[in-house]
mmCIF file of C-alpha atoms in Angstrom:
data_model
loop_
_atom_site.group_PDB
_atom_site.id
_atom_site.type_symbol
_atom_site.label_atom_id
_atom_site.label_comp_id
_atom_site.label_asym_id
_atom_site.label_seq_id
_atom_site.Cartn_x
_atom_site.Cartn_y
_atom_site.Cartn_z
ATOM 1 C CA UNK N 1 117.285 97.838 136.296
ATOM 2 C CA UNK N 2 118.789 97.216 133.218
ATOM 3 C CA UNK N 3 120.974 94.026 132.578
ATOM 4 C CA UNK N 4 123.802 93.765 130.869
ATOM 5 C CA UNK N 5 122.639 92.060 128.103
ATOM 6 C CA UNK N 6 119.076 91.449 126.241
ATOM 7 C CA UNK N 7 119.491 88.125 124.310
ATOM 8 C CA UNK N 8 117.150 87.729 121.042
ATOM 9 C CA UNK N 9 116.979 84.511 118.730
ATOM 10 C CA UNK N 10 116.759 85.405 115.391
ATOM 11 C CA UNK N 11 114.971 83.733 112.139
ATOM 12 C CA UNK N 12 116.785 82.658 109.792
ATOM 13 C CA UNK N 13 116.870 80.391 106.261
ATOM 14 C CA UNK N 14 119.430 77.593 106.379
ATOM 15 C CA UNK N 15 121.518 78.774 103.573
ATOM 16 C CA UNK N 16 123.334 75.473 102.770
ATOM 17 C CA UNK N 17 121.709 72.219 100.447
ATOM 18 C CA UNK N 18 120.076 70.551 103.429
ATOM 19 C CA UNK N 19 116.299 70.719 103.392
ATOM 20 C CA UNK N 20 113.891 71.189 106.560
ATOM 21 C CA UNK N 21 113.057 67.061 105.847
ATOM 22 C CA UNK N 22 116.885 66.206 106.877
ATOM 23 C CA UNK N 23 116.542 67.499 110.375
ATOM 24 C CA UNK N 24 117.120 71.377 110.411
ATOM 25 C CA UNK N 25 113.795 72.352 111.270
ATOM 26 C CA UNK N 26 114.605 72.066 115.308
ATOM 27 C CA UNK N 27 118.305 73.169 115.359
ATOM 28 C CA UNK N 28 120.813 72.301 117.816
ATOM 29 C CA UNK N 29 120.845 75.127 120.651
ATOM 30 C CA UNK N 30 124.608 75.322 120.208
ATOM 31 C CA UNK N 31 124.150 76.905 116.438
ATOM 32 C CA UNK N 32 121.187 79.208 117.059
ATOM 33 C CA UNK N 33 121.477 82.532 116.166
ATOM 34 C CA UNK N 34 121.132 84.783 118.847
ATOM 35 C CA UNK N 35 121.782 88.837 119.721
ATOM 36 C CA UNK N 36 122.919 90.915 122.350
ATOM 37 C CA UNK N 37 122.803 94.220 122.932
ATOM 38 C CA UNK N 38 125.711 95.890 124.874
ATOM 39 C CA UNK N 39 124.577 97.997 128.293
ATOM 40 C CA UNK N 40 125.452 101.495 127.883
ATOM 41 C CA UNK N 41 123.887 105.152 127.180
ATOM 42 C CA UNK N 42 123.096 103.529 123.914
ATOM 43 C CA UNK N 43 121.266 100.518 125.463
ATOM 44 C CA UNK N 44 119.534 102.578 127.881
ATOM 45 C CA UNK N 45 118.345 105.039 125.473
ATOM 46 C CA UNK N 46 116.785 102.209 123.469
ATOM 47 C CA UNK N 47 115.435 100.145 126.504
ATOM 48 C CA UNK N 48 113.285 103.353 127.439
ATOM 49 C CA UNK N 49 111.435 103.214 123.502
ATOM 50 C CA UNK N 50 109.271 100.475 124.793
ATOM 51 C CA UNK N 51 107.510 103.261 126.550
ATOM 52 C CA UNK N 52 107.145 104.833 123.424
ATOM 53 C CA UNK N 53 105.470 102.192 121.057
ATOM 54 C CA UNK N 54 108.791 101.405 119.553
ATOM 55 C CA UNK N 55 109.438 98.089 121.066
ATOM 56 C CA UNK N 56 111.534 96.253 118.209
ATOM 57 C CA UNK N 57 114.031 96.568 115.902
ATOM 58 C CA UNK N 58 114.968 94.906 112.407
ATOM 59 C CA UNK N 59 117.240 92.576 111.601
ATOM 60 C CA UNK N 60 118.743 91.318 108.096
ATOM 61 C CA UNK N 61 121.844 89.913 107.397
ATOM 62 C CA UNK N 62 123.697 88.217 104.366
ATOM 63 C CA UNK N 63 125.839 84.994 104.131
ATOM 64 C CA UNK N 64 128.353 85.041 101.189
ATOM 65 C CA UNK N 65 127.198 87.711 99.506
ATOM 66 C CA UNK N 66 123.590 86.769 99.337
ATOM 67 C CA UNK N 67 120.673 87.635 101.281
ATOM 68 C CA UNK N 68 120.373 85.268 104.742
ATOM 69 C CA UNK N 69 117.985 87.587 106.972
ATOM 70 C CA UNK N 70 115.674 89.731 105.463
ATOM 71 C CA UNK N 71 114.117 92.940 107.789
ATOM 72 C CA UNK N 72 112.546 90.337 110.399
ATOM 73 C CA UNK N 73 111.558 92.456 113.445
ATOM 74 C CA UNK N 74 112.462 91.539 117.153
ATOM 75 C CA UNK N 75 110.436 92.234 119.832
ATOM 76 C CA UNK N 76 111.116 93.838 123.165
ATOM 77 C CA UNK N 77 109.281 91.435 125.785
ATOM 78 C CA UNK N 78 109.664 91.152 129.338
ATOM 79 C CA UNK N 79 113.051 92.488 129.224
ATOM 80 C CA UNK N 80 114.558 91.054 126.404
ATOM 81 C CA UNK N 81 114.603 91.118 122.647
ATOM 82 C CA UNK N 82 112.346 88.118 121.651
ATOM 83 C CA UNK N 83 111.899 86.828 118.307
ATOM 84 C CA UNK N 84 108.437 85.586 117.773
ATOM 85 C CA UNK N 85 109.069 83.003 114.868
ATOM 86 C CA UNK N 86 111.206 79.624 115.131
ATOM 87 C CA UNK N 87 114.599 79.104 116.138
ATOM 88 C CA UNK N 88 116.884 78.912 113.196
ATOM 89 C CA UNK N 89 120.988 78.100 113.163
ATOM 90 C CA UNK N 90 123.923 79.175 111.648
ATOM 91 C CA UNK N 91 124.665 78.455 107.892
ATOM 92 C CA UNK N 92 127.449 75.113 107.926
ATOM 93 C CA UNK N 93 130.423 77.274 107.039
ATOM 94 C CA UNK N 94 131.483 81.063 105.988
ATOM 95 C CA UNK N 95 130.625 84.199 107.707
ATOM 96 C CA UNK N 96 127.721 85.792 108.116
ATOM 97 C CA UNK N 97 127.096 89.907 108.233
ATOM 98 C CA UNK N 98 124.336 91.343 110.271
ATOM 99 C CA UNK N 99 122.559 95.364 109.691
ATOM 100 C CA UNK N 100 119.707 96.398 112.117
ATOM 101 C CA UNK N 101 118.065 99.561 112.578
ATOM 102 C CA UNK N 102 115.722 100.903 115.270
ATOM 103 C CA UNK N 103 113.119 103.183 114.218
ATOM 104 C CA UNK N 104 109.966 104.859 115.392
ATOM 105 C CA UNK N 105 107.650 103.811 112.960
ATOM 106 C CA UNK N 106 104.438 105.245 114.676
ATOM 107 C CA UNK N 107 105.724 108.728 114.230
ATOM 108 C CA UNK N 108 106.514 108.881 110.638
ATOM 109 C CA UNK N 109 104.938 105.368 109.662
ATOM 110 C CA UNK N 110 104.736 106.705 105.666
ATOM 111 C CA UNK N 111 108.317 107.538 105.656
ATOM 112 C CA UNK N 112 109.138 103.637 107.155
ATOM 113 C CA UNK N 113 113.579 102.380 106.288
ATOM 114 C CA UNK N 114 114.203 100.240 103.387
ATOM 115 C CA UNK N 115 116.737 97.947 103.490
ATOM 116 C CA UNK N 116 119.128 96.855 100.931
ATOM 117 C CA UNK N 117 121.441 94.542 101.396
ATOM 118 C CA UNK N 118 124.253 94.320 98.313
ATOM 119 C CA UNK N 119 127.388 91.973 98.185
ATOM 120 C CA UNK N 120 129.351 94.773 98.902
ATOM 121 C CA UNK N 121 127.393 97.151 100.951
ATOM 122 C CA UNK N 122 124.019 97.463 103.021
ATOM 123 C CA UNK N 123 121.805 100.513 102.705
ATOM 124 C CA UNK N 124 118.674 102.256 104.232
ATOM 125 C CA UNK N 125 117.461 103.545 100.698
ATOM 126 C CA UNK N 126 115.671 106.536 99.960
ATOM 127 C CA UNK N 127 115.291 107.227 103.589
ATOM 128 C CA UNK N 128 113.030 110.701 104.734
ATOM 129 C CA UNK N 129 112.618 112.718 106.960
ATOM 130 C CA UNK N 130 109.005 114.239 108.145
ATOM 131 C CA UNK N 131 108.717 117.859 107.358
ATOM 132 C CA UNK N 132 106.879 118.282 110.792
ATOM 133 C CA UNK N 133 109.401 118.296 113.621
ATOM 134 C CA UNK N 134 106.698 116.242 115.811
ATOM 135 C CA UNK N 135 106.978 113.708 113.378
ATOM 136 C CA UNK N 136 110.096 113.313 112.949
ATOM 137 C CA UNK N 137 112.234 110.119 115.155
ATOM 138 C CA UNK N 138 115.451 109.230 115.518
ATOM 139 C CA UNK N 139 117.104 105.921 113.569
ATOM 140 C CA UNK N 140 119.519 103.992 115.344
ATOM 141 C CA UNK N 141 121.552 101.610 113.478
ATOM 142 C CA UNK N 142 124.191 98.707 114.145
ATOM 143 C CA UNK N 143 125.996 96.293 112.579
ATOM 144 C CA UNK N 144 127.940 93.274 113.067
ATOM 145 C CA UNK N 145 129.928 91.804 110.278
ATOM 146 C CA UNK N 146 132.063 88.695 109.385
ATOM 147 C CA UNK N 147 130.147 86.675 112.457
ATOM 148 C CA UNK N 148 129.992 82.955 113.069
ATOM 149 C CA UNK N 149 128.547 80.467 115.396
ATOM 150 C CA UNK N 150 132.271 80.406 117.316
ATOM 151 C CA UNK N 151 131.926 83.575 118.099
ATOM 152 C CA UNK N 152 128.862 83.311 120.411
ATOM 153 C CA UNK N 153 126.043 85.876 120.558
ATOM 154 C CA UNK N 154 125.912 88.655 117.645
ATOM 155 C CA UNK N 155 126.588 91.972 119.713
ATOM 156 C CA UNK N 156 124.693 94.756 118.368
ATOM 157 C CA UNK N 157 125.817 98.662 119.504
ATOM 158 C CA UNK N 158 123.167 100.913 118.131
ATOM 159 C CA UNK N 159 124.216 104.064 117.495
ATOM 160 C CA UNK N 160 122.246 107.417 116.313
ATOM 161 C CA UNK N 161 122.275 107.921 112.894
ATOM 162 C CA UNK N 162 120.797 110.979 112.432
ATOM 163 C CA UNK N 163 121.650 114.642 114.083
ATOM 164 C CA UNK N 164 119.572 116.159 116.612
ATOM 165 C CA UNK N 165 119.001 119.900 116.473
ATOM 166 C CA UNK N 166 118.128 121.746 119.640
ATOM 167 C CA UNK N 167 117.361 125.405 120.370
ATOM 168 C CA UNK N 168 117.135 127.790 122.995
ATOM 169 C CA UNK N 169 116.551 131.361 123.662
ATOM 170 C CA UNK N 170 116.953 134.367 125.896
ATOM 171 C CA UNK N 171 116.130 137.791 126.168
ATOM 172 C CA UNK N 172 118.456 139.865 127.662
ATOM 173 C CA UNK N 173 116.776 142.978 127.513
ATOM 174 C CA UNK N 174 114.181 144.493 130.216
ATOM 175 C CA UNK N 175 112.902 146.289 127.569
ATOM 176 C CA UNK N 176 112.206 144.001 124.914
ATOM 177 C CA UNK N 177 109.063 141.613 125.272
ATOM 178 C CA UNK N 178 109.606 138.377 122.937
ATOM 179 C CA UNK N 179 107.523 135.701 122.264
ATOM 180 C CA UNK N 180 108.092 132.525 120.090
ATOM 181 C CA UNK N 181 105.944 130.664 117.767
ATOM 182 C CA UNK N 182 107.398 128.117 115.186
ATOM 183 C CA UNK N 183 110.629 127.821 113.960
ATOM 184 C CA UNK N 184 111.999 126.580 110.477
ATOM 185 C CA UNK N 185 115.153 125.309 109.207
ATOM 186 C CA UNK N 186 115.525 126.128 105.649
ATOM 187 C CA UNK N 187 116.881 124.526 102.451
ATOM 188 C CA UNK N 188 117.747 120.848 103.888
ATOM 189 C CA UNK N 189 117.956 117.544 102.673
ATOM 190 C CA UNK N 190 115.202 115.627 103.732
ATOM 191 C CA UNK N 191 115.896 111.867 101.955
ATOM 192 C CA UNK N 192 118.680 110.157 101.729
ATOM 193 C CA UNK N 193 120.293 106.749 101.711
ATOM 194 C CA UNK N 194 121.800 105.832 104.859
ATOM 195 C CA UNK N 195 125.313 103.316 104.177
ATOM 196 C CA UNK N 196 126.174 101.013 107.051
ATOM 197 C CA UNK N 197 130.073 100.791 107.711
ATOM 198 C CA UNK N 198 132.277 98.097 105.901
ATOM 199 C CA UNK N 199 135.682 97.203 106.329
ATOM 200 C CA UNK N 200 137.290 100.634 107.367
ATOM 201 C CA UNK N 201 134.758 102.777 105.732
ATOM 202 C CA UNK N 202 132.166 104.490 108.361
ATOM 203 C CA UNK N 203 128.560 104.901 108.153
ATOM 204 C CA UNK N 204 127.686 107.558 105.800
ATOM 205 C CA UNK N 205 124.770 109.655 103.604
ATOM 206 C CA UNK N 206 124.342 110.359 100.402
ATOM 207 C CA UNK N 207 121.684 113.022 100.121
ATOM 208 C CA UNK N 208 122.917 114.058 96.335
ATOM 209 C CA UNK N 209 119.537 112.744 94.689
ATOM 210 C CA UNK N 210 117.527 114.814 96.517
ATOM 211 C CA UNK N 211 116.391 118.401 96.848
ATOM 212 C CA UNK N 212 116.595 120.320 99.501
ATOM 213 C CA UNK N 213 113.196 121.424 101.481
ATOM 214 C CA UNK N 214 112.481 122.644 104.944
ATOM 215 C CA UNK N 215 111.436 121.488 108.310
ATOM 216 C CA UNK N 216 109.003 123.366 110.864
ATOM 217 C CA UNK N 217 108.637 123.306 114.495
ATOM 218 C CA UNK N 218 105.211 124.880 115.322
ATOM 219 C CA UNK N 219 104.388 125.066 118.858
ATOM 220 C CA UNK N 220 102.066 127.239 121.267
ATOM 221 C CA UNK N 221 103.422 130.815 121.568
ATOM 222 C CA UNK N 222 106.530 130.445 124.434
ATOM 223 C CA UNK N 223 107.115 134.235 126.172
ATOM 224 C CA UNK N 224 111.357 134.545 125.679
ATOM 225 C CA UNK N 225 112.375 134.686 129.725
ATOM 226 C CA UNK N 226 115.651 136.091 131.129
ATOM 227 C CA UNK N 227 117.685 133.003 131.353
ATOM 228 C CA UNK N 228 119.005 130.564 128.307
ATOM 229 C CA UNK N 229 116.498 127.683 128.108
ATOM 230 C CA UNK N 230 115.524 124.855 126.003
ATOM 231 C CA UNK N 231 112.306 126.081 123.396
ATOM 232 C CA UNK N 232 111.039 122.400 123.864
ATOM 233 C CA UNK N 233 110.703 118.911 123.471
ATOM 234 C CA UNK N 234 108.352 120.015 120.798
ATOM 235 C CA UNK N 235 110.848 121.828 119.092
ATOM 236 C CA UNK N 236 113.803 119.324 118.786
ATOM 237 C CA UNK N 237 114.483 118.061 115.053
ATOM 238 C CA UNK N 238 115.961 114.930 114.311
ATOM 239 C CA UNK N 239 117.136 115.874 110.529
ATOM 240 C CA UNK N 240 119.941 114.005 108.178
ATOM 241 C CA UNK N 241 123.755 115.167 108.365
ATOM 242 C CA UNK N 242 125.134 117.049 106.139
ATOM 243 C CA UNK N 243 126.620 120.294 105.120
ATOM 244 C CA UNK N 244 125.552 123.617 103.850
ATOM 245 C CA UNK N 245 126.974 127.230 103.077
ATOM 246 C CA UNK N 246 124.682 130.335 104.762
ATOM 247 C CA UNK N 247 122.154 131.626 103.010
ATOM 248 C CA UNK N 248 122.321 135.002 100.843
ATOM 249 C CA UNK N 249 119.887 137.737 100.631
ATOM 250 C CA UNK N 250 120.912 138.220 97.186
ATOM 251 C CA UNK N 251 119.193 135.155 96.068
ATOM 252 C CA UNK N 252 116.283 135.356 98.702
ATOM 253 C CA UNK N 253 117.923 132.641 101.005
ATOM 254 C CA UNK N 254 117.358 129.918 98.708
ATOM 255 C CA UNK N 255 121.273 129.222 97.915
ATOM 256 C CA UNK N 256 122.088 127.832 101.521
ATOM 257 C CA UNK N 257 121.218 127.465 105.292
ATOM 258 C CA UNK N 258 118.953 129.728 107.330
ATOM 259 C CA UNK N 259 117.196 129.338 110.883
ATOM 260 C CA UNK N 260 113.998 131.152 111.015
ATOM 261 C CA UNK N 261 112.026 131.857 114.064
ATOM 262 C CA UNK N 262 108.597 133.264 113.730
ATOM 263 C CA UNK N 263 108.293 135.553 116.414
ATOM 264 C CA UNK N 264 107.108 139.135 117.631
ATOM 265 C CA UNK N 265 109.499 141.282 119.568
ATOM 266 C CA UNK N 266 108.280 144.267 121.149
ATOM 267 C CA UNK N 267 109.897 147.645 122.731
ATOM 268 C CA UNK N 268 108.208 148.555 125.822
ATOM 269 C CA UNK N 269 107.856 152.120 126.872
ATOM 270 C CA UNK N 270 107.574 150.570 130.594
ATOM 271 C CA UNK N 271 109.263 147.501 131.545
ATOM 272 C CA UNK N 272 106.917 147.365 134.855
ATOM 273 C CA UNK N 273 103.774 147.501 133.163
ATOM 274 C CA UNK N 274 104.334 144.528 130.436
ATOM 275 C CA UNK N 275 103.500 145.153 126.726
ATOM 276 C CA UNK N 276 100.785 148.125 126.200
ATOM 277 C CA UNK N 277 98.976 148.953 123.287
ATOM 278 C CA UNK N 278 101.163 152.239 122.980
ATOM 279 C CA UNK N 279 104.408 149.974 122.781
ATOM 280 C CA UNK N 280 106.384 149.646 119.615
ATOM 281 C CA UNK N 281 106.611 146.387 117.599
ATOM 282 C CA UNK N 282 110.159 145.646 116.285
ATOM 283 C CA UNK N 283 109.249 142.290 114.668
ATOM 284 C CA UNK N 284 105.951 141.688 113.662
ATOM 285 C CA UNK N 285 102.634 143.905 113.147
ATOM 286 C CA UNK N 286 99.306 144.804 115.190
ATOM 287 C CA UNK N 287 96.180 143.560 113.319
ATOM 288 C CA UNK N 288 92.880 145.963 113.435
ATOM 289 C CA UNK N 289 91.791 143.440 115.747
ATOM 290 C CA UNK N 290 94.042 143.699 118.534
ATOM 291 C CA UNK N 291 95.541 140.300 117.255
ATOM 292 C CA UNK N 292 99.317 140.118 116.345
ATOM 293 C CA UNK N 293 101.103 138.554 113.460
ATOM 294 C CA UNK N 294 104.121 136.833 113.752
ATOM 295 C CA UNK N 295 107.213 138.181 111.957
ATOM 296 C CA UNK N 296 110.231 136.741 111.373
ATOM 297 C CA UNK N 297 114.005 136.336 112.478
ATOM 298 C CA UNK N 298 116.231 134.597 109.587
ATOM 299 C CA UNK N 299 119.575 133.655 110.807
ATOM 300 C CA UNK N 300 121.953 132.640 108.000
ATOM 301 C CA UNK N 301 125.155 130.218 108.882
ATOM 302 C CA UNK N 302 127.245 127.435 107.619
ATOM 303 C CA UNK N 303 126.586 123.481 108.614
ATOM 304 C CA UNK N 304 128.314 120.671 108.619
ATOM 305 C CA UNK N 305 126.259 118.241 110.467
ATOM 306 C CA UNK N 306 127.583 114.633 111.743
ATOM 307 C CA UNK N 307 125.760 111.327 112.396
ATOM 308 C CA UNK N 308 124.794 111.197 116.201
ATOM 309 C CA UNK N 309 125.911 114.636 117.237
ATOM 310 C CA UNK N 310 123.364 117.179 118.854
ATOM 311 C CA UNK N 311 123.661 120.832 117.235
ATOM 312 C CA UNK N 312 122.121 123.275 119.898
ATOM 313 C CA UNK N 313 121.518 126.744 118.476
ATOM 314 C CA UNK N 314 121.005 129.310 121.175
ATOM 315 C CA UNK N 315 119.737 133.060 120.343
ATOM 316 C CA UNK N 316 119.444 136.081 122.561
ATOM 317 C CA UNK N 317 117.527 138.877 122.063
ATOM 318 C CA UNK N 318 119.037 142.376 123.113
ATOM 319 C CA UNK N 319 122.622 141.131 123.730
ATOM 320 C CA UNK N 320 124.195 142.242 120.531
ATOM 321 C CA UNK N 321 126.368 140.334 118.695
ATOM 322 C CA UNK N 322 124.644 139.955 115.370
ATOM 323 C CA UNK N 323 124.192 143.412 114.666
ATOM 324 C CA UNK N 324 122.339 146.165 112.058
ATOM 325 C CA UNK N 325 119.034 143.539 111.573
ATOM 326 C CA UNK N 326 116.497 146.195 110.428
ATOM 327 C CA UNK N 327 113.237 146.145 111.978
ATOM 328 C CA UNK N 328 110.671 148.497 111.903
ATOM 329 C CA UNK N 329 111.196 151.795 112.205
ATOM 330 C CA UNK N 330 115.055 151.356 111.080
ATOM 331 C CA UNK N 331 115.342 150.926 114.813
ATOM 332 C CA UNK N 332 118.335 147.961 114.694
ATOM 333 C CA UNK N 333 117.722 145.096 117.038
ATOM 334 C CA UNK N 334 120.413 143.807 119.062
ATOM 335 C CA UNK N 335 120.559 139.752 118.507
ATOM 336 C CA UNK N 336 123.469 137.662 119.414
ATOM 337 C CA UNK N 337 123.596 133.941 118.324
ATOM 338 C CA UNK N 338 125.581 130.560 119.483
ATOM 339 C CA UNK N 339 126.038 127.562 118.110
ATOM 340 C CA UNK N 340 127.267 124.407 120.210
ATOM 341 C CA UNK N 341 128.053 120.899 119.348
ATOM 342 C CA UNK N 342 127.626 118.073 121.216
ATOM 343 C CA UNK N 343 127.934 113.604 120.767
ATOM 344 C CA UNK N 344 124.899 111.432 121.542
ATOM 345 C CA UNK N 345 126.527 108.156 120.929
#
């Protein structure tokens, strides 16, 4: 059961001119610094990453412009969000404005947040994104600014920071056979700087120092079934927002935004009998072997991804929509394609 609030004490440096010999070093328990996190679908999300090795976040804050708490981690124990290191209070007088972030670091531990805290801004600099979709984690931030000891514990909402992308598939056809191997999403920004909100300004990236790449999704080979499911777990991406104008041919898709999925699509003769050796091959090609190789599906569209949204992209095979794709043969291949939108926080 989850309560209503975990409660954390925090370490901090006594930013005023008393020293740790005039009495400071055991604080009064009225002006300790302590957190809560708010119950919610936000809460609950993050209670449940104790499961999954991440079992802390990070903490920093800054007291009149200057640096007060600088990324100290706090611990998930027993229910609550512990603080291993002494009990510190709060600073004799002014405000004090707190930035966390919660992060899978055992995932994507070379890609690890940085953060900056300025006088008039805080920052997750430089932050990337695995190429590898199983690498990849989502960041949760939260912030709570212009805080004093009056106002009791520091509540912390955390909040996604980064957009989920989903995708599903169908096939529609009885006489199509489709199966699934990796999927890409092409010419993204993978690093960025993540800007925690201030004043009235929201959280934002800025992704305009760095170039664009692509993520994969490569999973075992998933047979396409009659109804609209989920590809995965496996194949969910957790990538930076932003937006992007489709892809052109013209400049070999390198100009915008393209799905890919590496497939093989046949055209059976007999729907009863399965895929035969006799059946055609509308994406992809038979190997001397008997082995297949994959061939691929490029969708181009437009993006314009947001901060803890969920972006589920949803293709069917042999329900028309998107049509004249060549495939072999000049046969044309019926594909229709969805996009849906969705919040997480």
């Amino acid at each position: 059961m989850i309560k209503k609030f975990f409660l954390a004490s925090v370490a901090a440096t006594m930013m005023t001119a008393c020293s740790v010999e005039e009495g400071f070093d055991t604080p009064v328990a009225a002006n300790e610094i302590t957190f809560s996190v708010e119950s919610g679908s936000t809460s609950r999300q993050i209670a449940t990453y104790s499961a999954n090795s991440t079992d802390r976040f990070i903490i920093s804050a800054r007291h009149n412009g200057v640096a007060f708490i600088d990324e100290e981690p706090v611990s998930l124990s027993h229910g609550g969000w512990i603080n291993r290191n002494a009990s510190h209070v709060w600073p004799a007088e002014g405000n004090v404005d707190f930035f966390a972030y919660l992060y899978d670091e055992t995932a994507n531990n070379e890609h690890a947040p940085l953060l900056d805290i300025e006088q008039s801004r805080a920052k997750l600099r430089s932050f990337s994104v695995a190429a590898d979709a199983s690498r990849q984690a989502s960041l949760k931030y939260a912030s709570a600014p212009e805080r004093c000891a009056a106002g009791g514990s520091v509540p912390l909402q955390f909040k996604e920071a980064l957009s989920e992308i989903v995708f599903c598939a169908k096939n529609s056809s009885s006489k199509l056979h489709v199966e699934i191997s990796e999927i890409e999403v092409c010419n993204v920004h993978m690093q960025g700087d993540f800007i925690f909100p201030a004043g009235k300004k929201a959280a934002s990236w800025d992704v305009s120092s760095s170039s664009p790449k692509t993520s994969k999704a490569a999973f075992e080979v998933k047979t396409v079934g009659k109804e609209m499911d989920c590809l995965g777990e496996e194949t969910t991406m957790h990538l930076i927002p932003q937006s992007s104008d489709c892809a052109t041919s013209e400049n070999g898709y390198s100009d915008g935004f393209s799905i890919v999925f590496r497939c093989a699509v046949w055209q059976l003769s007999d729907p009863a009998k399965g895929v035969q050796e006799s059946d055609n091959m509308l994406i992809g090609d038979k190997n001397a072997d008997g082995s297949v190789t994959f061939g691929e599906l490029r969708i181009p569209l437009e993006i314009n991804w947001h901060s803890g949204c969920r972006y589920v992209y949803s293709v069917n095979f042999g329900a028309g929509g998107i049509s004249g794709i060549p495939v072999t043969g000049g046969t044309m291949l019926p594909v229709a394609f969805a996009a849906q939108c969705e919040s997480i926080n």
